[in-house]
Amino acid sequence: MKYSTIAGLLLSPVIAHASLTGYKGDILYFTGDPQQGKQYEHYIHDGELLVENGYVVDTGTESAMQIKYHPDKIVDYSGKLISPGFIDTHVHFPQIEITASYGKQLLDWLNIYVFPTEMKFNVPDHAALFADKFIDELIDNGTTTALVFATSNPVSVDALFSKALSRNMRLISGKVLMDRNAPAPLLDSPETAYLESSLLIEKWKNKGRLGYAVTPRFAPTSSEAELAVAGRLLRDYPDVWLQTHLAENRQEVSWVKTLFPWSKSYLDVYRHFGLVTPKSVFAHSVHVSDADFQMMAHSHSSVAFCPLSNLFLGSGLFNLELSQKNRVIVGLGTDVGDGTSLSMLKVMGGAYNVTQLRKAFSDTPENILPLEPMENWYLATLGGAKALSLDHVIGSFTPGKEADFIVLDPQSNNQLKIRTSNNDSAESIIFAIEMMGDERTVEHTYIMGEKAK
């Protein structure tokens, strides 16, 4: 970023920037969790976002930005909403071709749909084709960062990273570790799991905006030796992530207890092998105890809340309120393919529905508060960045952050247009977009200041 010299500042009250672009519109971003205070919520009607060379310079009212800066170019999105790009904290790229397959719960879903599909990704051309489709769909839906499951074959990881690198996306993924309870063509061994993972880490870690995640699918498909390998990889490569599934389904939880009878809980299995860390993201966490949430909070681990898939597979209702009470870091995930859409707007709608539906199972529904619109948007942006330990570089519009942002049209479809035409509050408009928006609502997606959609 090229700022004026001190001498230049002394000579003129106008701050001059090279290649400085202003984006006019209604601005929404967060600098902290709005549950902790309204001061962290920033909604600027008729605002302006200043971007230079792929980074945020400043944001504020249009008049203030025009006084303080002299942009080389103004892009007018008046009447539109400008937000940091969405952050998907849990998604499976090989599963986009089986999205919304009918009628199964988790364990049958894996055996009938997922495993046969993932075996196709042993073929480089097939993996490359669907990596291309997947990245394009993320961008169309306004997702600029994602934590992604590939398959157990390194071919799938190479294909995904290659495509993400070509689009300059910030994306984290890794080879799935799985040495039991799955079809033989998908299994590795503890020895090959370590070797293949370490080679992929050396090849891709920190290349462009990429990151690597050690990825045991879930405890039932990993032997104790395989989980020990995952822990070893985290120790040998301390700057990588850990992603896995946790307590999505009651049958799964019972299975884990049978496979690991010595464990105190499902999460305790991961803790035993050193997998509960500040860069660990546990997808689902529907059926966990207060004590497990406390363990996550103590270790600064994160949860990926995946409402669409939890509803679709009949897995259960995530207790967002309990996770927040324990100060667990939470982001949102599409979890495609058992999640039914790559749209984070639809995920936000699902998250609200889950918090409402929990009232039906309570004797005191009035004590269960629905997810507030601004908190929901926070979870999809800065909350997701915090869940991925990336809030220092993405997720908001504070100066110096990477300029991943989206432009949304509150009148992108007829119903939404009717709903948002006569609203007197930002919260009402935001809530309508969350409940009624989709990929059509995302008019433009910018990655590091470059228009990708």
Short mmCIF file of N, CA and C in Angstrom, two decimals, residues 378-441:
data_model
loop_
_atom_site.label_atom_id
_atom_site.label_comp_id
_atom_site.label_asym_id
_atom_site.label_seq_id
_atom_site.Cartn_x
_atom_site.Cartn_y
_atom_site.Cartn_z
N TYR A 378 -22.73 -11.08 11.47
CA TYR A 378 -21.40 -11.15 12.09
C TYR A 378 -20.84 -12.57 11.99
N LEU A 379 -21.68 -13.59 12.29
CA LEU A 379 -21.22 -14.97 12.23
C LEU A 379 -20.74 -15.35 10.84
N ALA A 380 -21.36 -14.77 9.80
CA ALA A 380 -21.01 -15.10 8.42
C ALA A 380 -19.80 -14.33 7.91
N THR A 381 -19.35 -13.34 8.68
CA THR A 381 -18.22 -12.51 8.22
C THR A 381 -17.10 -12.53 9.26
N LEU A 382 -17.06 -11.56 10.15
CA LEU A 382 -15.97 -11.50 11.12
C LEU A 382 -15.98 -12.70 12.06
N GLY A 383 -17.16 -13.20 12.43
CA GLY A 383 -17.21 -14.39 13.27
C GLY A 383 -16.56 -15.58 12.60
N GLY A 384 -16.80 -15.75 11.31
CA GLY A 384 -16.14 -16.81 10.57
C GLY A 384 -14.64 -16.61 10.49
N ALA A 385 -14.22 -15.36 10.33
CA ALA A 385 -12.79 -15.07 10.31
C ALA A 385 -12.14 -15.42 11.64
N LYS A 386 -12.82 -15.10 12.74
CA LYS A 386 -12.29 -15.46 14.06
C LYS A 386 -12.23 -16.98 14.22
N ALA A 387 -13.25 -17.68 13.72
CA ALA A 387 -13.26 -19.13 13.81
C ALA A 387 -12.07 -19.75 13.09
N LEU A 388 -11.62 -19.09 12.03
CA LEU A 388 -10.47 -19.59 11.25
C LEU A 388 -9.16 -18.93 11.66
N SER A 389 -9.17 -18.15 12.75
CA SER A 389 -7.96 -17.44 13.21
C SER A 389 -7.40 -16.52 12.13
N LEU A 390 -8.31 -15.93 11.35
CA LEU A 390 -7.91 -15.04 10.25
C LEU A 390 -8.48 -13.64 10.40
N ASP A 391 -9.01 -13.30 11.57
CA ASP A 391 -9.64 -11.99 11.74
C ASP A 391 -8.64 -10.85 11.69
N HIS A 392 -7.35 -11.15 11.72
CA HIS A 392 -6.34 -10.09 11.58
C HIS A 392 -6.16 -9.69 10.12
N VAL A 393 -6.69 -10.49 9.17
CA VAL A 393 -6.49 -10.15 7.76
C VAL A 393 -7.79 -10.02 6.97
N ILE A 394 -8.88 -10.66 7.41
CA ILE A 394 -10.14 -10.61 6.67
C ILE A 394 -11.30 -10.45 7.64
N GLY A 395 -12.50 -10.24 7.08
CA GLY A 395 -13.71 -10.27 7.89
C GLY A 395 -14.31 -8.94 8.24
N SER A 396 -13.56 -7.85 8.04
CA SER A 396 -14.09 -6.53 8.35
C SER A 396 -13.44 -5.50 7.43
N PHE A 397 -13.80 -4.23 7.61
CA PHE A 397 -13.28 -3.15 6.76
C PHE A 397 -12.35 -2.23 7.52
N THR A 398 -11.65 -2.74 8.52
CA THR A 398 -10.67 -1.90 9.19
C THR A 398 -9.44 -1.73 8.30
N PRO A 399 -8.76 -0.59 8.39
CA PRO A 399 -7.64 -0.32 7.49
C PRO A 399 -6.57 -1.41 7.53
N GLY A 400 -6.10 -1.78 6.35
CA GLY A 400 -5.06 -2.79 6.22
C GLY A 400 -5.57 -4.18 5.96
N LYS A 401 -6.89 -4.42 6.15
CA LYS A 401 -7.42 -5.76 5.87
C LYS A 401 -7.46 -6.01 4.37
N GLU A 402 -7.41 -7.28 4.00
CA GLU A 402 -7.53 -7.66 2.59
C GLU A 402 -8.93 -7.32 2.09
N ALA A 403 -9.00 -6.74 0.92
CA ALA A 403 -10.28 -6.22 0.40
C ALA A 403 -11.07 -7.30 -0.32
N ASP A 404 -11.55 -8.27 0.46
CA ASP A 404 -12.52 -9.25 -0.02
C ASP A 404 -13.90 -8.72 0.37
N PHE A 405 -14.71 -8.36 -0.61
CA PHE A 405 -16.02 -7.80 -0.26
C PHE A 405 -17.04 -8.12 -1.33
N ILE A 406 -18.30 -7.92 -0.95
CA ILE A 406 -19.41 -8.24 -1.85
C ILE A 406 -20.37 -7.06 -1.91
N VAL A 407 -21.11 -7.03 -3.01
CA VAL A 407 -22.13 -6.01 -3.22
C VAL A 407 -23.46 -6.74 -3.37
N LEU A 408 -24.41 -6.41 -2.51
CA LEU A 408 -25.69 -7.11 -2.50
C LEU A 408 -26.83 -6.17 -2.90
N ASP A 409 -27.76 -6.71 -3.65
CA ASP A 409 -28.91 -5.94 -4.12
C ASP A 409 -30.14 -6.32 -3.28
N PRO A 410 -30.63 -5.40 -2.43
CA PRO A 410 -31.79 -5.71 -1.60
C PRO A 410 -33.09 -5.88 -2.38
N GLN A 411 -33.03 -5.64 -3.69
CA GLN A 411 -34.23 -5.79 -4.53
C GLN A 411 -33.97 -6.77 -5.67
N SER A 412 -33.21 -7.82 -5.36
CA SER A 412 -32.75 -8.74 -6.41
C SER A 412 -33.83 -9.69 -6.91
N ASN A 413 -34.88 -9.87 -6.15
CA ASN A 413 -36.02 -10.66 -6.63
C ASN A 413 -37.30 -9.95 -6.18
N ASN A 414 -38.40 -10.30 -6.78
CA ASN A 414 -39.63 -9.54 -6.56
C ASN A 414 -40.08 -9.55 -5.11
N GLN A 415 -40.03 -10.71 -4.47
CA GLN A 415 -40.46 -10.77 -3.07
C GLN A 415 -39.58 -9.91 -2.18
N LEU A 416 -38.26 -10.00 -2.40
CA LEU A 416 -37.33 -9.21 -1.61
C LEU A 416 -37.52 -7.71 -1.87
N LYS A 417 -37.81 -7.38 -3.12
CA LYS A 417 -38.05 -5.98 -3.47
C LYS A 417 -39.27 -5.43 -2.72
N ILE A 418 -40.34 -6.21 -2.70
CA ILE A 418 -41.54 -5.79 -1.97
C ILE A 418 -41.22 -5.63 -0.48
N ARG A 419 -40.48 -6.59 0.05
CA ARG A 419 -40.20 -6.62 1.50
C ARG A 419 -39.29 -5.48 1.94
N THR A 420 -38.35 -5.06 1.08
CA THR A 420 -37.36 -4.05 1.49
C THR A 420 -37.67 -2.64 1.00
N SER A 421 -38.76 -2.47 0.29
CA SER A 421 -39.04 -1.15 -0.30
C SER A 421 -39.42 -0.11 0.74
N ASN A 422 -40.06 -0.53 1.82
CA ASN A 422 -40.55 0.44 2.81
C ASN A 422 -40.12 0.06 4.21
N ASN A 423 -38.80 -0.06 4.40
CA ASN A 423 -38.25 -0.38 5.70
C ASN A 423 -37.61 0.84 6.31
N ASP A 424 -37.76 0.98 7.62
CA ASP A 424 -37.22 2.15 8.29
C ASP A 424 -36.01 1.86 9.15
N SER A 425 -35.45 0.62 9.05
CA SER A 425 -34.28 0.31 9.85
C SER A 425 -33.34 -0.60 9.08
N ALA A 426 -32.05 -0.47 9.39
CA ALA A 426 -31.05 -1.33 8.77
C ALA A 426 -31.30 -2.79 9.15
N GLU A 427 -31.66 -3.03 10.43
CA GLU A 427 -31.88 -4.40 10.89
C GLU A 427 -32.98 -5.08 10.10
N SER A 428 -34.03 -4.35 9.77
CA SER A 428 -35.15 -4.93 9.02
C SER A 428 -34.71 -5.33 7.62
N ILE A 429 -33.92 -4.49 6.98
CA ILE A 429 -33.43 -4.80 5.63
C ILE A 429 -32.48 -5.99 5.67
N ILE A 430 -31.56 -5.98 6.64
CA ILE A 430 -30.60 -7.07 6.76
C ILE A 430 -31.32 -8.39 7.02
N PHE A 431 -32.31 -8.37 7.90
CA PHE A 431 -33.05 -9.59 8.20
C PHE A 431 -33.77 -10.12 6.96
N ALA A 432 -34.36 -9.22 6.18
CA ALA A 432 -35.04 -9.65 4.95
C ALA A 432 -34.07 -10.29 3.97
N ILE A 433 -32.88 -9.72 3.84
CA ILE A 433 -31.87 -10.29 2.94
C ILE A 433 -31.47 -11.68 3.43
N GLU A 434 -31.29 -11.84 4.75
CA GLU A 434 -30.91 -13.13 5.31
C GLU A 434 -31.97 -14.20 5.07
N MET A 435 -33.21 -13.82 5.16
CA MET A 435 -34.29 -14.79 5.07
C MET A 435 -34.75 -15.05 3.64
N MET A 436 -34.54 -14.09 2.74
CA MET A 436 -35.11 -14.19 1.40
C MET A 436 -34.08 -14.10 0.28
N GLY A 437 -32.83 -13.82 0.64
CA GLY A 437 -31.79 -13.66 -0.38
C GLY A 437 -31.22 -14.99 -0.85
N ASP A 438 -30.53 -14.95 -1.98
CA ASP A 438 -29.84 -16.11 -2.54
C ASP A 438 -28.72 -15.60 -3.43
N GLU A 439 -28.20 -16.47 -4.30
CA GLU A 439 -27.06 -16.05 -5.13
C GLU A 439 -27.40 -14.88 -6.05
N ARG A 440 -28.67 -14.69 -6.39
CA ARG A 440 -29.06 -13.55 -7.21
C ARG A 440 -28.87 -12.24 -6.46
N THR A 441 -28.94 -12.30 -5.15
CA THR A 441 -28.80 -11.10 -4.32
C THR A 441 -27.36 -10.60 -4.33
#
